[in-house]
mmCIF file of C-alpha atoms in Angstrom:
data_model
loop_
_atom_site.group_PDB
_atom_site.id
_atom_site.type_symbol
_atom_site.label_atom_id
_atom_site.label_comp_id
_atom_site.label_asym_id
_atom_site.label_seq_id
_atom_site.Cartn_x
_atom_site.Cartn_y
_atom_site.Cartn_z
ATOM 1 C CA MET Z 1 30.621 9.346 8.905
ATOM 2 C CA LYS Z 2 27.604 7.144 8.256
ATOM 3 C CA PRO Z 3 27.005 6.014 4.634
ATOM 4 C CA SER Z 4 24.899 7.818 2.062
ATOM 5 C CA LEU Z 5 21.791 5.966 0.918
ATOM 6 C CA ILE Z 6 19.314 6.233 -1.936
ATOM 7 C CA ILE Z 7 15.958 4.546 -1.334
ATOM 8 C CA VAL Z 8 13.944 3.788 -4.457
ATOM 9 C CA GLY Z 9 10.254 3.988 -3.605
ATOM 10 C CA ALA Z 10 8.358 5.955 -0.959
ATOM 11 C CA GLY Z 11 6.033 3.173 0.156
ATOM 12 C CA VAL Z 12 5.835 2.405 3.858
ATOM 13 C CA ALA Z 13 8.769 -0.040 3.860
ATOM 14 C CA GLY Z 14 11.043 2.554 2.270
ATOM 15 C CA LEU Z 15 9.763 5.330 4.517
ATOM 16 C CA ALA Z 16 10.184 3.218 7.655
ATOM 17 C CA ALA Z 17 13.733 2.216 6.711
ATOM 18 C CA GLY Z 18 14.603 5.756 5.688
ATOM 19 C CA ARG Z 19 13.249 7.209 8.923
ATOM 20 C CA ALA Z 20 15.200 4.711 11.047
ATOM 21 C CA LEU Z 21 18.489 5.188 9.183
ATOM 22 C CA ALA Z 22 18.198 8.978 8.981
ATOM 23 C CA ASP Z 23 17.608 9.078 12.732
ATOM 24 C CA SER Z 24 20.787 6.996 13.086
ATOM 25 C CA GLY Z 25 22.851 9.489 11.096
ATOM 26 C CA TRP Z 26 22.730 8.061 7.581
ATOM 27 C CA ARG Z 27 22.462 10.548 4.722
ATOM 28 C CA VAL Z 28 19.182 9.407 3.188
ATOM 29 C CA THR Z 29 17.455 10.447 -0.031
ATOM 30 C CA ILE Z 30 14.235 8.813 -1.256
ATOM 31 C CA VAL Z 31 13.276 8.887 -4.933
ATOM 32 C CA GLU Z 32 9.646 8.218 -5.832
ATOM 33 C CA LYS Z 33 8.098 8.061 -9.296
ATOM 34 C CA SER Z 34 4.692 9.361 -8.165
ATOM 35 C CA ARG Z 35 3.696 12.693 -6.648
ATOM 36 C CA GLY Z 36 2.861 11.277 -3.219
ATOM 37 C CA VAL Z 37 4.156 8.997 -0.491
ATOM 38 C CA GLY Z 38 2.827 5.856 1.126
ATOM 39 C CA GLY Z 39 2.074 3.479 -1.737
ATOM 40 C CA ARG Z 40 -1.085 1.636 -0.707
ATOM 41 C CA LEU Z 41 -1.552 4.037 2.208
ATOM 42 C CA ALA Z 42 -3.609 5.988 -0.292
ATOM 43 C CA THR Z 43 -6.325 8.512 0.570
ATOM 44 C CA ARG Z 44 -8.315 10.472 -2.019
ATOM 45 C CA ARG Z 45 -10.870 13.274 -1.899
ATOM 46 C CA GLU Z 46 -14.015 13.657 -3.973
ATOM 47 C CA GLY Z 47 -15.855 16.836 -3.089
ATOM 48 C CA ASP Z 48 -16.460 16.715 0.661
ATOM 49 C CA ALA Z 49 -15.792 12.975 0.818
ATOM 50 C CA ARG Z 50 -12.511 11.329 1.760
ATOM 51 C CA PHE Z 51 -11.757 7.636 1.239
ATOM 52 C CA ASP Z 52 -8.923 5.125 1.567
ATOM 53 C CA HIS Z 53 -8.797 3.066 -1.617
ATOM 54 C CA GLY Z 54 -5.727 0.911 -0.923
ATOM 55 C CA ALA Z 55 -5.004 -0.241 2.621
ATOM 56 C CA GLN Z 56 -8.181 0.224 4.632
ATOM 57 C CA TYR Z 57 -6.711 0.581 8.109
ATOM 58 C CA ILE Z 58 -3.559 -0.183 10.104
ATOM 59 C CA LYS Z 59 -2.954 -2.997 12.540
ATOM 60 C CA ALA Z 60 -0.529 -2.209 15.347
ATOM 61 C CA PRO Z 61 -0.522 -5.051 17.868
ATOM 62 C CA ASP Z 62 2.136 -3.753 20.274
ATOM 63 C CA GLY Z 63 5.677 -2.458 20.723
ATOM 64 C CA PRO Z 64 7.285 0.134 18.435
ATOM 65 C CA LEU Z 65 4.515 -0.147 15.842
ATOM 66 C CA ARG Z 66 1.824 0.661 18.396
ATOM 67 C CA ALA Z 67 3.928 3.578 19.650
ATOM 68 C CA LEU Z 68 4.299 4.857 16.071
ATOM 69 C CA VAL Z 69 0.558 4.750 15.412
ATOM 70 C CA GLU Z 70 -0.445 6.251 18.744
ATOM 71 C CA GLY Z 71 2.185 8.984 18.385
ATOM 72 C CA THR Z 72 1.101 10.008 14.876
ATOM 73 C CA LEU Z 73 -1.265 12.974 14.830
ATOM 74 C CA ASP Z 74 -3.457 14.218 12.003
ATOM 75 C CA SER Z 75 -2.932 17.698 10.564
ATOM 76 C CA ASP Z 76 -5.577 19.029 12.965
ATOM 77 C CA GLY Z 77 -3.798 17.458 15.936
ATOM 78 C CA SER Z 78 -6.261 14.592 16.353
ATOM 79 C CA PRO Z 79 -4.826 11.139 17.164
ATOM 80 C CA ALA Z 80 -5.383 7.788 15.505
ATOM 81 C CA TYR Z 81 -8.591 6.021 16.491
ATOM 82 C CA ASP Z 82 -9.970 2.490 16.361
ATOM 83 C CA ILE Z 83 -12.762 2.102 13.794
ATOM 84 C CA GLY Z 84 -14.330 -0.085 16.446
ATOM 85 C CA ARG Z 85 -16.665 -2.209 14.343
ATOM 86 C CA PRO Z 86 -16.110 -5.813 13.220
ATOM 87 C CA VAL Z 87 -15.239 -7.443 9.922
ATOM 88 C CA TRP Z 88 -17.705 -10.166 8.971
ATOM 89 C CA THR Z 89 -17.500 -12.716 6.145
ATOM 90 C CA PHE Z 90 -19.579 -13.614 3.101
ATOM 91 C CA ASP Z 91 -19.442 -16.463 0.598
ATOM 92 C CA THR Z 92 -20.110 -16.748 -3.121
ATOM 93 C CA THR Z 93 -23.873 -17.045 -2.504
ATOM 94 C CA GLY Z 94 -23.902 -13.798 -0.522
ATOM 95 C CA GLN Z 95 -24.442 -15.571 2.804
ATOM 96 C CA ILE Z 96 -23.080 -13.308 5.568
ATOM 97 C CA SER Z 97 -21.605 -14.653 8.814
ATOM 98 C CA GLU Z 98 -20.000 -13.141 11.873
ATOM 99 C CA GLY Z 99 -16.238 -12.803 11.584
ATOM 100 C CA ASP Z 100 -13.343 -14.149 13.607
ATOM 101 C CA THR Z 101 -13.702 -12.845 17.167
ATOM 102 C CA THR Z 102 -9.963 -13.015 17.841
ATOM 103 C CA GLN Z 103 -9.053 -10.965 14.782
ATOM 104 C CA ASN Z 104 -11.880 -8.523 15.448
ATOM 105 C CA ALA Z 105 -10.481 -7.906 18.917
ATOM 106 C CA ASP Z 106 -7.497 -6.162 17.290
ATOM 107 C CA ALA Z 107 -7.852 -2.422 16.825
ATOM 108 C CA LYS Z 108 -8.351 -1.133 13.277
ATOM 109 C CA TRP Z 109 -6.442 2.144 13.317
ATOM 110 C CA CYS Z 110 -7.194 5.102 11.096
ATOM 111 C CA TRP Z 111 -7.042 8.902 11.131
ATOM 112 C CA ARG Z 112 -9.600 11.553 10.298
ATOM 113 C CA GLY Z 113 -7.425 12.488 7.314
ATOM 114 C CA GLY Z 114 -7.161 8.851 6.180
ATOM 115 C CA VAL Z 115 -4.418 6.243 6.348
ATOM 116 C CA ASN Z 116 -2.056 8.423 4.311
ATOM 117 C CA VAL Z 117 -1.545 10.496 7.473
ATOM 118 C CA LEU Z 118 0.849 7.789 8.697
ATOM 119 C CA ALA Z 119 2.874 7.876 5.470
ATOM 120 C CA LYS Z 120 3.220 11.649 5.633
ATOM 121 C CA ALA Z 121 4.361 11.402 9.246
ATOM 122 C CA LEU Z 122 7.064 8.861 8.354
ATOM 123 C CA ALA Z 123 8.234 11.065 5.469
ATOM 124 C CA ARG Z 124 8.370 14.265 7.519
ATOM 125 C CA GLY Z 125 11.920 15.618 7.610
ATOM 126 C CA LEU Z 126 13.223 13.176 4.990
ATOM 127 C CA THR Z 127 14.506 14.260 1.582
ATOM 128 C CA VAL Z 128 11.996 12.878 -0.936
ATOM 129 C CA ARG Z 129 12.376 13.589 -4.654
ATOM 130 C CA HIS Z 130 9.070 13.057 -6.454
ATOM 131 C CA GLU Z 131 8.302 12.107 -10.058
ATOM 132 C CA VAL Z 132 11.713 10.501 -10.519
ATOM 133 C CA GLU Z 133 11.692 6.987 -11.979
ATOM 134 C CA ILE Z 134 14.868 4.940 -11.555
ATOM 135 C CA THR Z 135 15.522 2.463 -14.365
ATOM 136 C CA ARG Z 136 18.948 1.079 -13.448
ATOM 137 C CA VAL Z 137 21.934 1.391 -11.143
ATOM 138 C CA ALA Z 138 25.618 1.092 -11.972
ATOM 139 C CA ALA Z 139 28.366 -0.039 -9.610
ATOM 140 C CA GLN Z 140 31.139 2.548 -9.346
ATOM 141 C CA ALA Z 141 34.847 1.725 -9.474
ATOM 142 C CA GLY Z 142 35.474 3.407 -6.134
ATOM 143 C CA GLY Z 143 32.444 1.823 -4.468
ATOM 144 C CA GLY Z 144 28.810 2.793 -4.274
ATOM 145 C CA TYR Z 145 26.278 3.151 -7.053
ATOM 146 C CA ALA Z 146 25.057 5.681 -9.590
ATOM 147 C CA LEU Z 147 21.310 5.714 -10.258
ATOM 148 C CA PHE Z 148 19.825 6.545 -13.662
ATOM 149 C CA ASP Z 149 16.370 7.795 -14.655
ATOM 150 C CA THR Z 150 14.261 7.149 -17.755
ATOM 151 C CA SER Z 151 16.236 9.707 -19.780
ATOM 152 C CA GLY Z 152 19.518 7.954 -19.016
ATOM 153 C CA SER Z 153 20.694 10.792 -16.787
ATOM 154 C CA VAL Z 154 22.421 10.218 -13.463
ATOM 155 C CA VAL Z 155 19.993 11.088 -10.675
ATOM 156 C CA ASP Z 156 22.407 10.656 -7.784
ATOM 157 C CA VAL Z 157 25.299 8.611 -6.434
ATOM 158 C CA ALA Z 158 25.302 6.896 -3.042
ATOM 159 C CA ASP Z 159 27.238 4.374 -0.992
ATOM 160 C CA LYS Z 160 24.195 2.089 -0.645
ATOM 161 C CA VAL Z 161 20.906 1.556 -2.486
ATOM 162 C CA LEU Z 162 17.666 0.198 -1.037
ATOM 163 C CA LEU Z 163 15.037 -0.917 -3.575
ATOM 164 C CA THR Z 164 11.515 -0.944 -2.119
ATOM 165 C CA ALA Z 165 9.326 -1.035 -5.235
ATOM 166 C CA PRO Z 166 7.210 -4.185 -5.798
ATOM 167 C CA ALA Z 167 9.333 -7.200 -6.731
ATOM 168 C CA PRO Z 168 8.678 -7.081 -10.526
ATOM 169 C CA GLN Z 169 9.632 -3.396 -10.670
ATOM 170 C CA SER Z 170 12.729 -3.954 -8.547
ATOM 171 C CA ALA Z 171 13.624 -6.920 -10.763
ATOM 172 C CA ALA Z 172 13.393 -4.721 -13.870
ATOM 173 C CA ILE Z 173 15.875 -2.300 -12.300
ATOM 174 C CA VAL Z 174 18.235 -5.127 -11.347
ATOM 175 C CA ALA Z 175 18.014 -6.698 -14.818
ATOM 176 C CA ALA Z 176 19.034 -3.420 -16.470
ATOM 177 C CA SER Z 177 21.786 -2.595 -13.977
ATOM 178 C CA ASP Z 178 25.550 -2.601 -14.396
ATOM 179 C CA ILE Z 179 26.445 -5.036 -11.638
ATOM 180 C CA ALA Z 180 28.289 -8.352 -11.459
ATOM 181 C CA VAL Z 181 26.601 -11.068 -13.528
ATOM 182 C CA GLU Z 182 26.557 -13.518 -10.620
ATOM 183 C CA LEU Z 183 24.966 -10.941 -8.325
ATOM 184 C CA ARG Z 184 22.345 -10.007 -10.919
ATOM 185 C CA THR Z 185 21.423 -13.655 -11.464
ATOM 186 C CA GLN Z 186 21.147 -14.336 -7.740
ATOM 187 C CA LEU Z 187 18.961 -11.304 -7.083
ATOM 188 C CA LEU Z 188 16.676 -11.960 -10.050
ATOM 189 C CA ASN Z 189 16.183 -15.575 -8.981
ATOM 190 C CA GLU Z 190 15.134 -14.436 -5.512
ATOM 191 C CA LEU Z 191 12.848 -11.645 -6.746
ATOM 192 C CA ALA Z 192 11.131 -14.028 -9.170
ATOM 193 C CA GLN Z 193 9.707 -15.950 -6.203
ATOM 194 C CA ALA Z 194 7.255 -13.127 -5.446
ATOM 195 C CA ARG Z 195 3.823 -13.315 -7.073
ATOM 196 C CA TYR Z 196 1.074 -10.694 -6.813
ATOM 197 C CA ARG Z 197 -2.683 -10.368 -7.062
ATOM 198 C CA ARG Z 198 -4.188 -7.382 -8.871
ATOM 199 C CA CYS Z 199 -7.063 -5.375 -7.479
ATOM 200 C CA ILE Z 200 -9.493 -2.821 -8.861
ATOM 201 C CA SER Z 201 -10.863 -0.682 -6.039
ATOM 202 C CA LEU Z 202 -14.222 1.065 -6.484
ATOM 203 C CA THR Z 203 -15.786 3.551 -4.075
ATOM 204 C CA PHE Z 204 -19.482 4.474 -4.236
ATOM 205 C CA ALA Z 205 -21.194 7.447 -2.607
ATOM 206 C CA TYR Z 206 -24.876 7.223 -1.607
ATOM 207 C CA THR Z 207 -27.512 9.428 -0.014
ATOM 208 C CA ALA Z 208 -28.287 7.055 2.898
ATOM 209 C CA ARG Z 209 -26.374 4.745 5.214
ATOM 210 C CA PRO Z 210 -27.392 1.083 5.282
ATOM 211 C CA ALA Z 211 -28.068 -0.361 8.728
ATOM 212 C CA VAL Z 212 -25.417 -3.077 8.987
ATOM 213 C CA PRO Z 213 -23.779 -4.591 12.104
ATOM 214 C CA TRP Z 214 -20.331 -4.695 10.479
ATOM 215 C CA TYR Z 215 -17.682 -2.246 9.300
ATOM 216 C CA ALA Z 216 -16.588 -4.504 6.434
ATOM 217 C CA LEU Z 217 -17.164 -7.844 4.748
ATOM 218 C CA VAL Z 218 -14.430 -10.144 3.463
ATOM 219 C CA ASN Z 219 -15.101 -12.962 1.003
ATOM 220 C CA SER Z 220 -14.297 -16.225 2.789
ATOM 221 C CA ASP Z 221 -14.275 -18.667 -0.131
ATOM 222 C CA ARG Z 222 -12.514 -16.461 -2.731
ATOM 223 C CA ALA Z 223 -15.291 -17.259 -5.196
ATOM 224 C CA HIS Z 224 -17.124 -13.916 -5.336
ATOM 225 C CA PRO Z 225 -16.169 -11.017 -7.637
ATOM 226 C CA ILE Z 226 -15.913 -8.757 -4.571
ATOM 227 C CA SER Z 227 -13.087 -9.576 -2.198
ATOM 228 C CA TRP Z 228 -13.738 -6.812 0.347
ATOM 229 C CA LEU Z 229 -16.606 -4.391 0.979
ATOM 230 C CA ALA Z 230 -16.158 -1.647 3.584
ATOM 231 C CA CYS Z 231 -18.206 1.185 5.055
ATOM 232 C CA GLU Z 232 -15.839 4.118 4.590
ATOM 233 C CA HIS Z 233 -18.446 6.314 6.266
ATOM 234 C CA ASP Z 234 -17.630 4.558 9.553
ATOM 235 C CA LYS Z 235 -14.385 6.570 9.561
ATOM 236 C CA HIS Z 236 -14.468 9.974 11.198
ATOM 237 C CA GLY Z 237 -14.985 12.811 8.752
ATOM 238 C CA HIS Z 238 -14.913 10.677 5.614
ATOM 239 C CA ALA Z 239 -18.507 11.251 4.492
ATOM 240 C CA ALA Z 240 -21.102 13.980 4.893
ATOM 241 C CA ALA Z 241 -23.658 13.420 7.650
ATOM 242 C CA GLY Z 242 -26.165 10.770 6.633
ATOM 243 C CA GLN Z 243 -24.371 9.849 3.415
ATOM 244 C CA ALA Z 244 -22.679 6.512 2.765
ATOM 245 C CA LEU Z 245 -19.336 5.613 1.230
ATOM 246 C CA LEU Z 246 -18.797 1.977 0.263
ATOM 247 C CA THR Z 247 -15.431 0.723 -0.975
ATOM 248 C CA ALA Z 248 -15.416 -2.537 -2.943
ATOM 249 C CA GLN Z 249 -12.062 -4.156 -3.616
ATOM 250 C CA MET Z 250 -12.350 -6.712 -6.353
ATOM 251 C CA ALA Z 251 -10.932 -10.227 -6.512
ATOM 252 C CA HIS Z 252 -7.883 -10.947 -8.662
ATOM 253 C CA ASP Z 253 -9.726 -12.857 -11.409
ATOM 254 C CA TRP Z 254 -12.397 -10.169 -11.804
ATOM 255 C CA SER Z 255 -9.731 -7.452 -11.742
ATOM 256 C CA MET Z 256 -7.715 -9.201 -14.451
ATOM 257 C CA ALA Z 257 -10.812 -9.624 -16.626
ATOM 258 C CA HIS Z 258 -11.664 -5.901 -16.415
ATOM 259 C CA TRP Z 259 -8.173 -4.425 -16.090
ATOM 260 C CA ASP Z 260 -7.869 -2.801 -19.491
ATOM 261 C CA GLU Z 261 -11.302 -1.166 -19.398
ATOM 262 C CA ALA Z 262 -11.012 0.069 -15.812
ATOM 263 C CA ALA Z 263 -9.963 3.682 -16.273
ATOM 264 C CA ARG Z 264 -8.961 5.508 -13.109
ATOM 265 C CA GLY Z 265 -11.178 8.390 -12.138
ATOM 266 C CA SER Z 266 -14.648 9.368 -10.986
ATOM 267 C CA PHE Z 267 -18.008 8.894 -12.691
ATOM 268 C CA PRO Z 268 -21.324 10.616 -11.924
ATOM 269 C CA ALA Z 269 -24.247 8.284 -11.315
ATOM 270 C CA GLY Z 270 -25.700 8.784 -14.778
ATOM 271 C CA SER Z 271 -22.593 7.924 -16.782
ATOM 272 C CA MET Z 272 -20.988 4.882 -15.197
ATOM 273 C CA PRO Z 273 -19.349 2.254 -17.442
ATOM 274 C CA PRO Z 274 -21.041 -1.175 -17.470
ATOM 275 C CA TYR Z 275 -18.387 -2.829 -15.275
ATOM 276 C CA VAL Z 276 -18.909 -0.129 -12.595
ATOM 277 C CA GLN Z 277 -22.677 -0.657 -12.770
ATOM 278 C CA GLN Z 278 -22.095 -4.388 -12.305
ATOM 279 C CA VAL Z 279 -20.059 -3.868 -9.136
ATOM 280 C CA GLU Z 280 -22.603 -1.393 -7.766
ATOM 281 C CA ARG Z 281 -25.359 -3.991 -8.175
ATOM 282 C CA LEU Z 282 -23.189 -6.595 -6.420
ATOM 283 C CA CYS Z 283 -22.658 -4.201 -3.516
ATOM 284 C CA ARG Z 284 -26.397 -3.634 -3.112
ATOM 285 C CA GLN Z 285 -26.975 -7.403 -3.048
ATOM 286 C CA LEU Z 286 -24.787 -7.656 0.068
ATOM 287 C CA LEU Z 287 -26.741 -4.969 1.941
ATOM 288 C CA PRO Z 288 -29.902 -5.627 4.000
ATOM 289 C CA ASP Z 289 -31.469 -2.308 3.017
ATOM 290 C CA SER Z 290 -31.065 0.375 0.392
ATOM 291 C CA PRO Z 291 -28.238 2.925 0.595
ATOM 292 C CA GLY Z 292 -30.471 5.354 -1.250
ATOM 293 C CA GLU Z 293 -29.548 7.179 -4.413
ATOM 294 C CA LEU Z 294 -26.118 6.656 -5.963
ATOM 295 C CA LEU Z 295 -24.201 9.938 -6.262
ATOM 296 C CA TRP Z 296 -20.877 8.971 -7.875
ATOM 297 C CA ALA Z 297 -18.299 6.220 -8.205
ATOM 298 C CA ASN Z 298 -14.506 6.286 -8.180
ATOM 299 C CA VAL Z 299 -12.192 3.677 -9.732
ATOM 300 C CA GLN Z 300 -8.556 2.998 -8.811
ATOM 301 C CA ARG Z 301 -6.246 0.159 -9.876
ATOM 302 C CA TRP Z 302 -3.533 -1.704 -7.964
ATOM 303 C CA ARG Z 303 -1.324 -3.775 -10.253
ATOM 304 C CA TYR Z 304 0.684 -5.164 -7.333
ATOM 305 C CA ALA Z 305 -2.018 -5.218 -4.690
ATOM 306 C CA LEU Z 306 -1.103 -8.194 -2.521
ATOM 307 C CA PRO Z 307 1.778 -10.684 -2.670
ATOM 308 C CA ASP Z 308 0.593 -14.276 -2.961
ATOM 309 C CA SER Z 309 4.119 -15.528 -2.347
ATOM 310 C CA GLY Z 310 7.258 -13.853 -1.109
ATOM 311 C CA ALA Z 311 10.985 -13.675 -1.688
ATOM 312 C CA ASN Z 312 13.682 -14.644 0.805
ATOM 313 C CA CYS Z 313 14.495 -11.436 2.658
ATOM 314 C CA ALA Z 314 17.713 -12.758 4.194
ATOM 315 C CA ALA Z 315 19.014 -13.989 0.834
ATOM 316 C CA LEU Z 316 18.223 -10.695 -0.913
ATOM 317 C CA ASN Z 317 19.916 -8.650 1.783
ATOM 318 C CA GLY Z 318 22.858 -10.906 2.548
ATOM 319 C CA THR Z 319 24.929 -10.322 -0.606
ATOM 320 C CA GLU Z 320 27.213 -7.665 0.970
ATOM 321 C CA SER Z 321 26.954 -5.795 -2.333
ATOM 322 C CA GLY Z 322 25.517 -2.554 -0.982
ATOM 323 C CA LEU Z 323 22.197 -3.337 -2.691
ATOM 324 C CA TYR Z 324 19.260 -3.969 -0.362
ATOM 325 C CA PHE Z 325 15.575 -4.821 -0.711
ATOM 326 C CA ALA Z 326 12.461 -4.273 1.408
ATOM 327 C CA GLY Z 327 8.707 -4.463 1.000
ATOM 328 C CA ASP Z 328 5.715 -6.640 1.735
ATOM 329 C CA TYR Z 329 6.973 -9.249 -0.749
ATOM 330 C CA CYS Z 330 9.895 -9.818 1.647
ATOM 331 C CA VAL Z 331 7.278 -10.913 4.181
ATOM 332 C CA GLY Z 332 4.911 -12.646 1.772
ATOM 333 C CA GLN Z 333 1.794 -10.866 3.054
ATOM 334 C CA GLY Z 334 0.232 -7.588 1.973
ATOM 335 C CA ARG Z 335 -0.127 -5.967 5.380
ATOM 336 C CA VAL Z 336 0.973 -2.408 6.119
ATOM 337 C CA HIS Z 337 2.260 -3.153 9.603
ATOM 338 C CA LEU Z 338 4.363 -6.044 8.281
ATOM 339 C CA ALA Z 339 5.837 -3.835 5.533
ATOM 340 C CA ILE Z 340 6.780 -1.211 8.130
ATOM 341 C CA GLU Z 341 8.379 -3.848 10.331
ATOM 342 C CA ASN Z 342 10.255 -5.211 7.311
ATOM 343 C CA GLY Z 343 11.599 -1.725 6.614
ATOM 344 C CA TRP Z 344 12.861 -1.541 10.169
ATOM 345 C CA GLN Z 345 14.328 -5.052 9.924
ATOM 346 C CA VAL Z 346 16.257 -4.266 6.741
ATOM 347 C CA ALA Z 347 17.445 -0.954 8.199
ATOM 348 C CA ASP Z 348 18.845 -2.890 11.151
ATOM 349 C CA MET Z 349 20.624 -5.307 8.761
ATOM 350 C CA MET Z 350 22.150 -2.353 6.940
ATOM 351 C CA GLU Z 351 23.375 -0.824 10.188
ATOM 352 C CA GLN Z 352 25.050 -4.080 11.144
ATOM 353 C CA GLN Z 353 26.746 -4.412 7.737
ATOM 354 C CA ALA Z 354 27.837 -0.755 7.418
#
């Protein structure tokens, strides 16, 4: 019989690993502290509008990843599609330039229902327990681990545990866990290598669509408050006909400066906080014409948006302790396709060590 496994975190790395191991016969349970799945594959609705406020699209160059994306259908049966428009660059002065032609040749995959469609597809058929926060694990005398929640109660017991939360959250679990001192020290030293950038993501709805030759702009010199500005209305079914949706993802320094005041939620045009008004003005400055009247704004926060540096995946997963780790910090880049591939990679390691 294949081992039992608890995966902590229902982001794409955990879902990809869980899907692969469940298909191989492992008894897999995923525990997730939120009500959804996918982590940064996050899609929200506001009235008739739909927008992706974390990862903006999926790259799938070739092989199994391309097959996964092309084989994933939306709830209405529609397939993934390429957004089909380029990403250009801008600098701190607002000067806009054409983007990298090689990178723009890669498809930018999305679904009518948003990027979260992929997360839901990976989770389909898996046992996922929502709103369960794991705080520590304890090695059992007969092997395996017990997992405890915030109340101190045992959530479950399994032969193996895969931690897929961001490195600081996984480190907090390891630090509180009943495991060998040497193992704890080794794992914490590895996890401490990962560093993250924060991001506040703001989406604005307007009455008119600006005439721009790009799908998105990325800040090339990292000196502008806005790191990324995208036309969400370029995605099928995301905005009402004629209306615009612009998503601005803010640079780390700006996000840190406004973190405490940036309350998640939506604001009508007449009652936006000053920091939201500031970002809206910055967005307009990057547009060649007016997007019309502002209708509303939405604010979301990502504490662990992108890893600036990563941990050693082989070292974390080579302890033969039954504890495993996966996530974009194991790759060192905040890219959805790399996190999925890392989930598959760690699942393969676990199969070989089982």
